[in-house]
PDB file of C-alpha atoms in Angstrom:
ATOM      1  CA  UNK A   1     -28.295  -6.580 -11.452  1.00 70.00           C
ATOM      2  CA  UNK A   2     -26.314  -9.829 -11.447  1.00 73.00           C
ATOM      3  CA  UNK A   3     -27.004 -11.950  -8.377  1.00 62.00           C
ATOM      4  CA  UNK A   4     -24.278 -14.578  -8.541  1.00 57.00           C
ATOM      5  CA  UNK A   5     -22.138 -14.390  -5.414  1.00 62.00           C
ATOM      6  CA  UNK A   6     -19.999 -17.534  -5.415  1.00 78.00           C
ATOM      7  CA  UNK A   7     -18.133 -19.500  -2.771  1.00 90.00           C
ATOM      8  CA  UNK A   8     -15.297 -17.006  -3.355  1.00 92.00           C
ATOM      9  CA  UNK A   9     -17.261 -14.554  -1.228  1.00 93.00           C
ATOM     10  CA  UNK A  10     -17.850 -10.933  -2.202  1.00 94.00           C
ATOM     11  CA  UNK A  11     -16.730 -11.558  -5.779  1.00 96.00           C
ATOM     12  CA  UNK A  12     -18.549 -12.205  -9.059  1.00 96.00           C
ATOM     13  CA  UNK A  13     -16.730 -14.495 -11.502  1.00 97.00           C
ATOM     14  CA  UNK A  14     -17.127 -13.713 -15.214  1.00 98.00           C
ATOM     15  CA  UNK A  15     -15.787 -15.661 -18.188  1.00 98.00           C
ATOM     16  CA  UNK A  16     -15.719 -13.830 -21.520  1.00 98.00           C
ATOM     17  CA  UNK A  17     -16.147 -16.244 -24.417  1.00 97.00           C
ATOM     18  CA  UNK A  18     -16.482 -15.670 -28.156  1.00 94.00           C
ATOM     19  CA  UNK A  19     -19.274 -18.177 -28.782  1.00 92.00           C
ATOM     20  CA  UNK A  20     -18.920 -17.697 -32.542  1.00 91.00           C
ATOM     21  CA  UNK A  21     -15.407 -19.154 -32.547  1.00 94.00           C
ATOM     22  CA  UNK A  22     -14.941 -22.936 -32.357  1.00 96.00           C
ATOM     23  CA  UNK A  23     -11.399 -22.688 -31.012  1.00 96.00           C
ATOM     24  CA  UNK A  24     -12.538 -20.560 -28.068  1.00 97.00           C
ATOM     25  CA  UNK A  25     -15.417 -22.932 -27.307  1.00 97.00           C
ATOM     26  CA  UNK A  26     -13.075 -25.937 -27.359  1.00 98.00           C
ATOM     27  CA  UNK A  27     -10.604 -24.231 -25.019  1.00 98.00           C
ATOM     28  CA  UNK A  28     -13.431 -23.337 -22.648  1.00 98.00           C
ATOM     29  CA  UNK A  29     -14.956 -26.839 -22.654  1.00 98.00           C
ATOM     30  CA  UNK A  30     -11.705 -28.752 -22.334  1.00 98.00           C
ATOM     31  CA  UNK A  31      -9.366 -26.442 -20.401  1.00 98.00           C
ATOM     32  CA  UNK A  32     -10.908 -23.535 -18.512  1.00 98.00           C
ATOM     33  CA  UNK A  33     -14.250 -25.037 -17.462  1.00 98.00           C
ATOM     34  CA  UNK A  34     -12.841 -28.180 -15.783  1.00 97.00           C
ATOM     35  CA  UNK A  35     -10.249 -26.050 -13.979  1.00 97.00           C
ATOM     36  CA  UNK A  36     -12.855 -23.826 -12.277  1.00 97.00           C
ATOM     37  CA  UNK A  37     -15.438 -26.468 -11.338  1.00 96.00           C
ATOM     38  CA  UNK A  38     -14.757 -25.717  -7.669  1.00 96.00           C
ATOM     39  CA  UNK A  39     -16.228 -22.194  -8.056  1.00 97.00           C
ATOM     40  CA  UNK A  40     -19.913 -22.530  -7.232  1.00 96.00           C
ATOM     41  CA  UNK A  41     -21.322 -19.758  -9.445  1.00 95.00           C
ATOM     42  CA  UNK A  42     -20.015 -18.259 -12.679  1.00 97.00           C
ATOM     43  CA  UNK A  43     -21.268 -15.844 -15.345  1.00 97.00           C
ATOM     44  CA  UNK A  44     -20.519 -16.714 -18.966  1.00 97.00           C
ATOM     45  CA  UNK A  45     -20.529 -13.601 -21.166  1.00 97.00           C
ATOM     46  CA  UNK A  46     -21.175 -14.423 -24.834  1.00 97.00           C
ATOM     47  CA  UNK A  47     -22.402 -12.697 -28.023  1.00 95.00           C
ATOM     48  CA  UNK A  48     -25.061 -15.417 -28.381  1.00 94.00           C
ATOM     49  CA  UNK A  49     -25.847 -18.793 -26.881  1.00 93.00           C
ATOM     50  CA  UNK A  50     -24.227 -21.745 -28.630  1.00 96.00           C
ATOM     51  CA  UNK A  51     -25.374 -25.274 -27.687  1.00 96.00           C
ATOM     52  CA  UNK A  52     -21.817 -26.530 -28.185  1.00 97.00           C
ATOM     53  CA  UNK A  53     -20.836 -24.711 -24.998  1.00 97.00           C
ATOM     54  CA  UNK A  54     -20.872 -27.298 -22.215  1.00 96.00           C
ATOM     55  CA  UNK A  55     -22.179 -25.752 -19.006  1.00 96.00           C
ATOM     56  CA  UNK A  56     -24.014 -26.896 -15.895  1.00 96.00           C
ATOM     57  CA  UNK A  57     -26.243 -25.189 -13.331  1.00 95.00           C
ATOM     58  CA  UNK A  58     -23.305 -23.328 -11.805  1.00 96.00           C
ATOM     59  CA  UNK A  59     -23.313 -21.041 -14.878  1.00 97.00           C
ATOM     60  CA  UNK A  60     -25.535 -18.174 -15.880  1.00 96.00           C
ATOM     61  CA  UNK A  61     -25.450 -16.902 -19.467  1.00 96.00           C
ATOM     62  CA  UNK A  62     -25.105 -13.141 -19.923  1.00 97.00           C
ATOM     63  CA  UNK A  63     -25.473 -11.917 -23.508  1.00 97.00           C
ATOM     64  CA  UNK A  64     -23.447  -8.985 -24.810  1.00 95.00           C
ATOM     65  CA  UNK A  65     -26.638  -7.062 -25.575  1.00 95.00           C
ATOM     66  CA  UNK A  66     -27.705  -7.305 -21.945  1.00 96.00           C
ATOM     67  CA  UNK A  67     -24.630  -5.215 -21.100  1.00 97.00           C
ATOM     68  CA  UNK A  68     -24.871  -2.754 -24.000  1.00 95.00           C
ATOM     69  CA  UNK A  69     -27.404  -2.778 -26.836  1.00 93.00           C
ATOM     70  CA  UNK A  70     -26.794  -2.378 -30.582  1.00 89.00           C
ATOM     71  CA  UNK A  71     -23.028  -2.556 -30.229  1.00 93.00           C
ATOM     72  CA  UNK A  72     -21.461  -4.196 -33.258  1.00 90.00           C
ATOM     73  CA  UNK A  73     -17.694  -4.711 -33.207  1.00 92.00           C
ATOM     74  CA  UNK A  74     -15.138  -7.486 -33.532  1.00 92.00           C
ATOM     75  CA  UNK A  75     -15.301  -9.747 -30.473  1.00 91.00           C
ATOM     76  CA  UNK A  76     -11.776  -8.945 -29.230  1.00 92.00           C
ATOM     77  CA  UNK A  77     -12.300  -5.168 -29.293  1.00 95.00           C
ATOM     78  CA  UNK A  78     -15.833  -5.424 -27.937  1.00 96.00           C
ATOM     79  CA  UNK A  79     -14.761  -7.544 -24.986  1.00 96.00           C
ATOM     80  CA  UNK A  80     -12.472  -4.743 -23.807  1.00 97.00           C
ATOM     81  CA  UNK A  81     -15.320  -2.313 -23.278  1.00 97.00           C
ATOM     82  CA  UNK A  82     -17.688  -5.018 -22.007  1.00 98.00           C
ATOM     83  CA  UNK A  83     -15.297  -5.889 -19.179  1.00 98.00           C
ATOM     84  CA  UNK A  84     -15.759  -2.338 -17.886  1.00 98.00           C
ATOM     85  CA  UNK A  85     -19.444  -1.799 -18.685  1.00 98.00           C
ATOM     86  CA  UNK A  86     -20.464  -5.025 -16.954  1.00 98.00           C
ATOM     87  CA  UNK A  87     -19.551  -3.393 -13.632  1.00 98.00           C
ATOM     88  CA  UNK A  88     -22.871  -1.528 -13.790  1.00 97.00           C
ATOM     89  CA  UNK A  89     -24.666  -4.856 -13.402  1.00 97.00           C
ATOM     90  CA  UNK A  90     -22.555  -6.099 -10.486  1.00 96.00           C
ATOM     91  CA  UNK A  91     -23.196  -5.534  -6.796  1.00 94.00           C
ATOM     92  CA  UNK A  92     -20.287  -7.474  -5.281  1.00 96.00           C
ATOM     93  CA  UNK A  93     -17.183  -5.638  -4.050  1.00 96.00           C
ATOM     94  CA  UNK A  94     -14.958  -7.372  -6.615  1.00 97.00           C
ATOM     95  CA  UNK A  95     -15.335  -9.128  -9.926  1.00 97.00           C
ATOM     96  CA  UNK A  96     -12.879 -11.564 -11.433  1.00 98.00           C
ATOM     97  CA  UNK A  97     -12.531 -11.580 -15.226  1.00 98.00           C
ATOM     98  CA  UNK A  98     -11.327 -14.692 -17.052  1.00 98.00           C
ATOM     99  CA  UNK A  99     -11.139 -15.697 -20.710  1.00 97.00           C
ATOM    100  CA  UNK A 100     -10.207 -18.751 -22.746  1.00 97.00           C
ATOM    101  CA  UNK A 101      -6.482 -17.974 -22.586  1.00 97.00           C
ATOM    102  CA  UNK A 102      -6.708 -18.743 -18.859  1.00 98.00           C
ATOM    103  CA  UNK A 103      -6.526 -22.002 -16.919  1.00 97.00           C
ATOM    104  CA  UNK A 104      -6.851 -22.292 -13.171  1.00 97.00           C
ATOM    105  CA  UNK A 105      -3.899 -24.436 -12.124  1.00 96.00           C
ATOM    106  CA  UNK A 106      -5.107 -25.034  -8.563  1.00 94.00           C
ATOM    107  CA  UNK A 107      -7.996 -24.185  -6.268  1.00 95.00           C
ATOM    108  CA  UNK A 108      -7.865 -20.804  -4.547  1.00 97.00           C
ATOM    109  CA  UNK A 109      -9.782 -18.531  -2.214  1.00 97.00           C
ATOM    110  CA  UNK A 110     -10.400 -14.819  -2.707  1.00 97.00           C
ATOM    111  CA  UNK A 111      -7.957 -14.106   0.123  1.00 97.00           C
ATOM    112  CA  UNK A 112      -5.150 -15.848  -1.776  1.00 97.00           C
ATOM    113  CA  UNK A 113      -5.335 -13.221  -4.540  1.00 98.00           C
ATOM    114  CA  UNK A 114      -4.085 -10.647  -2.012  1.00 97.00           C
ATOM    115  CA  UNK A 115      -0.790 -10.095  -0.261  1.00 95.00           C
ATOM    116  CA  UNK A 116      -0.698  -7.791   2.763  1.00 94.00           C
ATOM    117  CA  UNK A 117      -4.195  -6.579   1.819  1.00 95.00           C
ATOM    118  CA  UNK A 118      -3.054  -5.560  -1.690  1.00 97.00           C
ATOM    119  CA  UNK A 119      -4.315  -7.324  -4.802  1.00 98.00           C
ATOM    120  CA  UNK A 120      -1.483  -9.353  -6.359  1.00 98.00           C
ATOM    121  CA  UNK A 121      -3.241 -11.333  -9.089  1.00 98.00           C
ATOM    122  CA  UNK A 122      -1.620 -10.647 -12.488  1.00 98.00           C
ATOM    123  CA  UNK A 123      -0.091  -7.395 -11.221  1.00 98.00           C
ATOM    124  CA  UNK A 124       3.324  -6.370 -12.491  1.00 97.00           C
ATOM    125  CA  UNK A 125       5.329  -3.186 -12.919  1.00 97.00           C
ATOM    126  CA  UNK A 126       4.342  -1.768 -16.314  1.00 97.00           C
ATOM    127  CA  UNK A 127       6.490   1.357 -16.062  1.00 97.00           C
ATOM    128  CA  UNK A 128       8.617   0.082 -18.978  1.00 96.00           C
ATOM    129  CA  UNK A 129       5.766   0.903 -21.376  1.00 97.00           C
ATOM    130  CA  UNK A 130       6.424   4.605 -20.824  1.00 96.00           C
ATOM    131  CA  UNK A 131       9.981   4.262 -22.115  1.00 95.00           C
ATOM    132  CA  UNK A 132      10.593   5.806 -25.588  1.00 95.00           C
ATOM    133  CA  UNK A 133      11.927   2.463 -26.871  1.00 95.00           C
ATOM    134  CA  UNK A 134       8.470   0.921 -26.308  1.00 95.00           C
ATOM    135  CA  UNK A 135       6.466   3.817 -27.752  1.00 92.00           C
ATOM    136  CA  UNK A 136       5.105   1.805 -30.705  1.00 93.00           C
ATOM    137  CA  UNK A 137       3.883  -1.177 -28.689  1.00 96.00           C
ATOM    138  CA  UNK A 138       0.181  -1.669 -28.079  1.00 96.00           C
ATOM    139  CA  UNK A 139       0.513  -1.257 -24.326  1.00 97.00           C
ATOM    140  CA  UNK A 140       2.418   2.018 -24.724  1.00 98.00           C
ATOM    141  CA  UNK A 141      -0.199   3.393 -27.142  1.00 97.00           C
ATOM    142  CA  UNK A 142      -3.069   2.346 -24.877  1.00 98.00           C
ATOM    143  CA  UNK A 143      -1.465   3.722 -21.718  1.00 98.00           C
ATOM    144  CA  UNK A 144      -0.542   7.084 -23.220  1.00 97.00           C
ATOM    145  CA  UNK A 145      -4.092   7.479 -24.561  1.00 98.00           C
ATOM    146  CA  UNK A 146      -5.499   6.591 -21.140  1.00 98.00           C
ATOM    147  CA  UNK A 147      -3.137   9.076 -19.504  1.00 97.00           C
ATOM    148  CA  UNK A 148      -4.393  11.825 -21.811  1.00 97.00           C
ATOM    149  CA  UNK A 149      -8.116  11.171 -21.561  1.00 97.00           C
ATOM    150  CA  UNK A 150      -7.928  10.917 -17.756  1.00 97.00           C
ATOM    151  CA  UNK A 151      -5.673  14.000 -17.468  1.00 96.00           C
ATOM    152  CA  UNK A 152      -2.994  12.172 -15.475  1.00 96.00           C
ATOM    153  CA  UNK A 153       0.035  14.418 -15.113  1.00 93.00           C
ATOM    154  CA  UNK A 154       2.676  12.157 -13.610  1.00 93.00           C
ATOM    155  CA  UNK A 155       3.336   8.429 -13.855  1.00 95.00           C
ATOM    156  CA  UNK A 156       4.712   6.707 -10.783  1.00 93.00           C
ATOM    157  CA  UNK A 157       7.299   3.940 -10.767  1.00 95.00           C
ATOM    158  CA  UNK A 158       6.244   1.215 -10.125  1.00 96.00           C
ATOM    159  CA  UNK A 159       3.166   1.562 -12.317  1.00 97.00           C
ATOM    160  CA  UNK A 160       0.894  -1.299 -11.342  1.00 97.00           C
ATOM    161  CA  UNK A 161      -0.608  -2.936 -14.408  1.00 98.00           C
ATOM    162  CA  UNK A 162      -2.169  -6.283 -15.404  1.00 98.00           C
ATOM    163  CA  UNK A 163      -3.769  -8.417 -18.076  1.00 96.00           C
ATOM    164  CA  UNK A 164      -6.433 -11.129 -17.806  1.00 97.00           C
ATOM    165  CA  UNK A 165      -7.076 -12.706 -15.340  1.00 98.00           C
ATOM    166  CA  UNK A 166      -7.819  -9.523 -13.405  1.00 98.00           C
ATOM    167  CA  UNK A 167      -9.585  -8.845 -10.115  1.00 98.00           C
ATOM    168  CA  UNK A 168     -11.473  -5.554 -10.513  1.00 98.00           C
ATOM    169  CA  UNK A 169     -12.732  -3.369  -7.662  1.00 98.00           C
ATOM    170  CA  UNK A 170     -16.306  -2.793  -8.789  1.00 97.00           C
ATOM    171  CA  UNK A 171     -16.925   0.682  -7.382  1.00 98.00           C
ATOM    172  CA  UNK A 172     -13.801   2.096  -9.013  1.00 98.00           C
ATOM    173  CA  UNK A 173     -14.725   0.726 -12.434  1.00 98.00           C
ATOM    174  CA  UNK A 174     -18.095   2.453 -12.081  1.00 98.00           C
ATOM    175  CA  UNK A 175     -16.391   5.723 -11.087  1.00 98.00           C
ATOM    176  CA  UNK A 176     -13.995   5.383 -14.028  1.00 98.00           C
ATOM    177  CA  UNK A 177     -16.909   4.979 -16.455  1.00 98.00           C
ATOM    178  CA  UNK A 178     -18.679   8.004 -14.997  1.00 98.00           C
ATOM    179  CA  UNK A 179     -15.544  10.100 -15.451  1.00 98.00           C
ATOM    180  CA  UNK A 180     -15.133   8.886 -19.037  1.00 98.00           C
ATOM    181  CA  UNK A 181     -18.801   9.623 -19.790  1.00 98.00           C
ATOM    182  CA  UNK A 182     -18.398  13.138 -18.411  1.00 98.00           C
ATOM    183  CA  UNK A 183     -15.308  13.606 -20.570  1.00 97.00           C
ATOM    184  CA  UNK A 184     -16.758  12.253 -23.837  1.00 98.00           C
ATOM    185  CA  UNK A 185     -20.520  12.566 -23.465  1.00 97.00           C
ATOM    186  CA  UNK A 186     -20.933   8.816 -23.882  1.00 97.00           C
ATOM    187  CA  UNK A 187     -17.801   6.716 -23.657  1.00 98.00           C
ATOM    188  CA  UNK A 188     -19.429   3.617 -25.165  1.00 96.00           C
ATOM    189  CA  UNK A 189     -20.104   5.530 -28.385  1.00 96.00           C
ATOM    190  CA  UNK A 190     -16.735   7.289 -28.227  1.00 97.00           C
ATOM    191  CA  UNK A 191     -14.929   3.955 -27.863  1.00 97.00           C
ATOM    192  CA  UNK A 192     -16.484   2.587 -31.078  1.00 95.00           C
ATOM    193  CA  UNK A 193     -14.742   5.348 -33.047  1.00 95.00           C
ATOM    194  CA  UNK A 194     -11.485   5.228 -31.065  1.00 97.00           C
ATOM    195  CA  UNK A 195     -11.127   1.608 -29.967  1.00 96.00           C
ATOM    196  CA  UNK A 196      -7.574   1.272 -31.287  1.00 95.00           C
ATOM    197  CA  UNK A 197      -6.405   3.778 -28.685  1.00 97.00           C
ATOM    198  CA  UNK A 198      -7.707   2.085 -25.545  1.00 97.00           C
ATOM    199  CA  UNK A 199      -7.775  -1.154 -23.628  1.00 98.00           C
ATOM    200  CA  UNK A 200      -9.836  -1.956 -20.563  1.00 98.00           C
ATOM    201  CA  UNK A 201      -6.718  -2.363 -18.450  1.00 98.00           C
ATOM    202  CA  UNK A 202      -4.918   0.778 -19.602  1.00 98.00           C
ATOM    203  CA  UNK A 203      -7.951   2.842 -18.609  1.00 98.00           C
ATOM    204  CA  UNK A 204      -8.634   1.029 -15.347  1.00 98.00           C
ATOM    205  CA  UNK A 205      -5.081   0.912 -14.028  1.00 98.00           C
ATOM    206  CA  UNK A 206      -4.372   4.490 -15.094  1.00 98.00           C
ATOM    207  CA  UNK A 207      -7.406   5.528 -13.073  1.00 98.00           C
ATOM    208  CA  UNK A 208      -6.781   3.188 -10.138  1.00 95.00           C
ATOM    209  CA  UNK A 209      -3.155   4.123  -9.332  1.00 91.00           C
ATOM    210  CA  UNK A 210      -4.102   6.851  -6.900  1.00 90.00           C
ATOM    211  CA  UNK A 211      -6.040   4.418  -4.694  1.00 94.00           C
ATOM    212  CA  UNK A 212      -3.005   2.249  -3.840  1.00 94.00           C
ATOM    213  CA  UNK A 213      -4.952  -1.024  -3.935  1.00 97.00           C
ATOM    214  CA  UNK A 214      -2.478  -3.167  -5.891  1.00 97.00           C
ATOM    215  CA  UNK A 215       1.063  -4.289  -5.173  1.00 96.00           C
ATOM    216  CA  UNK A 216       3.893  -6.032  -7.061  1.00 96.00           C
ATOM    217  CA  UNK A 217       7.027  -4.223  -8.130  1.00 93.00           C
ATOM    218  CA  UNK A 218       8.313  -7.120 -10.219  1.00 94.00           C
ATOM    219  CA  UNK A 219       8.020  -7.225 -14.000  1.00 92.00           C
ATOM    220  CA  UNK A 220       6.699 -10.782 -13.616  1.00 93.00           C
ATOM    221  CA  UNK A 221       2.911 -10.942 -13.025  1.00 96.00           C
ATOM    222  CA  UNK A 222       1.865 -12.086  -9.580  1.00 97.00           C
ATOM    223  CA  UNK A 223       0.267 -15.496  -9.003  1.00 98.00           C
ATOM    224  CA  UNK A 224       0.271 -16.482 -12.676  1.00 97.00           C
ATOM    225  CA  UNK A 225       2.628 -18.212 -15.093  1.00 96.00           C
ATOM    226  CA  UNK A 226       2.322 -17.825 -18.838  1.00 96.00           C
ATOM    227  CA  UNK A 227       3.189 -18.870 -22.356  1.00 96.00           C
ATOM    228  CA  UNK A 228       3.093 -15.500 -24.087  1.00 93.00           C
ATOM    229  CA  UNK A 229       5.186 -15.973 -27.236  1.00 92.00           C
ATOM    230  CA  UNK A 230       6.622 -18.710 -29.439  1.00 91.00           C
ATOM    231  CA  UNK A 231       9.855 -18.496 -27.456  1.00 87.00           C
ATOM    232  CA  UNK A 232       8.063 -19.637 -24.279  1.00 90.00           C
ATOM    233  CA  UNK A 233       7.459 -23.296 -23.503  1.00 92.00           C
ATOM    234  CA  UNK A 234       4.762 -25.213 -21.637  1.00 96.00           C
ATOM    235  CA  UNK A 235       7.617 -26.763 -19.664  1.00 91.00           C
ATOM    236  CA  UNK A 236       8.399 -23.360 -18.157  1.00 90.00           C
ATOM    237  CA  UNK A 237       4.951 -23.013 -16.593  1.00 95.00           C
ATOM    238  CA  UNK A 238       5.165 -22.814 -12.807  1.00 95.00           C
ATOM    239  CA  UNK A 239       3.281 -25.659 -11.118  1.00 94.00           C
ATOM    240  CA  UNK A 240       2.762 -23.578  -7.977  1.00 93.00           C
ATOM    241  CA  UNK A 241       1.014 -20.544  -9.490  1.00 96.00           C
ATOM    242  CA  UNK A 242      -2.767 -20.191  -9.271  1.00 97.00           C
ATOM    243  CA  UNK A 243      -3.350 -19.364 -12.939  1.00 98.00           C
ATOM    244  CA  UNK A 244      -1.727 -20.232 -16.212  1.00 98.00           C
ATOM    245  CA  UNK A 245      -2.090 -17.966 -19.238  1.00 98.00           C
ATOM    246  CA  UNK A 246      -1.557 -19.693 -22.582  1.00 97.00           C
ATOM    247  CA  UNK A 247      -2.116 -17.402 -25.536  1.00 96.00           C
ATOM    248  CA  UNK A 248      -4.593 -18.924 -27.984  1.00 95.00           C
ATOM    249  CA  UNK A 249      -2.959 -17.267 -31.010  1.00 93.00           C
ATOM    250  CA  UNK A 250       0.045 -19.564 -30.489  1.00 95.00           C
ATOM    251  CA  UNK A 251      -2.148 -22.478 -31.642  1.00 95.00           C
ATOM    252  CA  UNK A 252      -0.759 -24.902 -29.053  1.00 96.00           C
ATOM    253  CA  UNK A 253      -2.820 -28.119 -29.316  1.00 96.00           C
ATOM    254  CA  UNK A 254      -5.259 -28.656 -26.468  1.00 97.00           C
ATOM    255  CA  UNK A 255      -3.936 -32.214 -26.058  1.00 97.00           C
ATOM    256  CA  UNK A 256      -0.437 -30.904 -25.246  1.00 96.00           C
ATOM    257  CA  UNK A 257      -1.818 -28.408 -22.727  1.00 97.00           C
ATOM    258  CA  UNK A 258      -3.843 -31.142 -20.996  1.00 96.00           C
ATOM    259  CA  UNK A 259      -0.742 -33.318 -20.789  1.00 95.00           C
ATOM    260  CA  UNK A 260       1.091 -30.414 -19.125  1.00 94.00           C
ATOM    261  CA  UNK A 261      -1.811 -29.999 -16.672  1.00 93.00           C
ATOM    262  CA  UNK A 262      -1.518 -33.661 -15.707  1.00 90.00           C
ATOM    263  CA  UNK A 263       2.192 -33.200 -14.942  1.00 88.00           C
ATOM    264  CA  UNK A 264       1.406 -30.188 -12.772  1.00 87.00           C
ATOM    265  CA  UNK A 265      -1.207 -32.066 -10.752  1.00 78.00           C
ATOM    266  CA  UNK A 266       1.155 -35.029 -10.337  1.00 66.00           C
ATOM    267  CA  UNK A 267       3.959 -32.734  -9.181  1.00 68.00           C
ATOM    268  CA  UNK A 268       1.748 -31.103  -6.554  1.00 65.00           C
ATOM    269  CA  UNK A 269       0.496 -34.465  -5.251  1.00 53.00           C
ATOM    270  CA  UNK A 270       4.063 -35.751  -4.873  1.00 50.00           C
ATOM    271  CA  UNK A 271       5.148 -32.521  -3.173  1.00 55.00           C
ATOM    272  CA  UNK A 272       2.224 -32.638  -0.735  1.00 53.00           C
ATOM    273  CA  UNK A 273       2.727 -36.331   0.026  1.00 50.00           C
ATOM    274  CA  UNK A 274       6.440 -35.833   0.710  1.00 49.00           C
ATOM    275  CA  UNK A 275       5.681 -32.814   2.876  1.00 51.00           C
ATOM    276  CA  UNK A 276       3.186 -34.767   4.956  1.00 52.00           C
ATOM    277  CA  UNK A 277       5.609 -37.674   5.191  1.00 46.00           C
ATOM    278  CA  UNK A 278       8.458 -35.581   6.575  1.00 48.00           C
ATOM    279  CA  UNK A 279       6.134 -33.758   8.931  1.00 50.00           C
ATOM    280  CA  UNK A 280       5.126 -37.118  10.354  1.00 50.00           C
ATOM    281  CA  UNK A 281       8.653 -38.323  10.986  1.00 49.00           C
ATOM    282  CA  UNK A 282       9.797 -38.265  14.612  1.00 48.00           C
ATOM    283  CA  UNK A 283      13.471 -38.462  15.417  1.00 43.00           C
ATOM    284  CA  UNK A 284      14.633 -39.859  18.723  1.00 37.00           C
ATOM    285  CA  UNK A 285      17.713 -38.619  20.522  1.00 36.00           C
TER     286      UNK A 285
END
């Protein structure tokens, strides 16, 4: 079992990193790692250790093969199943999954990822993926496959859905895996032959809907701001959100992202200073 409870409380923090890919290592070293220094304990999940990864004593390395042995796939597809299987090594109530597309824009507590006791982080209404006009998109394919394998009859609107960063409820991931194993005999082996049909989040959120643990009816993900496509700009990132998601396939230079981070920090400092200033003003009659 993983024994890495952090200062976030009953939550294990895991970062999934392709240690064979220089671009991912650079993004981790220069963007993600500095942004989460305030978290006291983290697990770095990698295919193999690479000395170019810059970590300190707050990190523990977890190799892919410690989660599942003899499992050879492309890193992207493998990470999907690993994010679920790792739950069997976790004994905290929650686990937070991050990757190198993520940057923490400001410090947070576990409580701040909730609103009215419902998890808000990254949650949005994904009901649109069940529309016929979206039937050929990846999310639609993944969700329909998840619906079938889990024998879900009806889809509710809103359909709460998310992408990394995601806060998982550990016990429900374990129950999901047990159900999938019962259905397929061994879901890890089944996934290797059918990986194009499933994502970790389509399976998890299809299973989790009935437990009513998440909340956000907007189509905009909660508590994060992102650059998802070429049409999006770093300038549109929200300085007040906890996480930024900047897709690595867009090839935005790290230097430009760091410059945008500096502007965000400056904006928050000015906002806080002005707020404190006006709070301190006293007006006489």
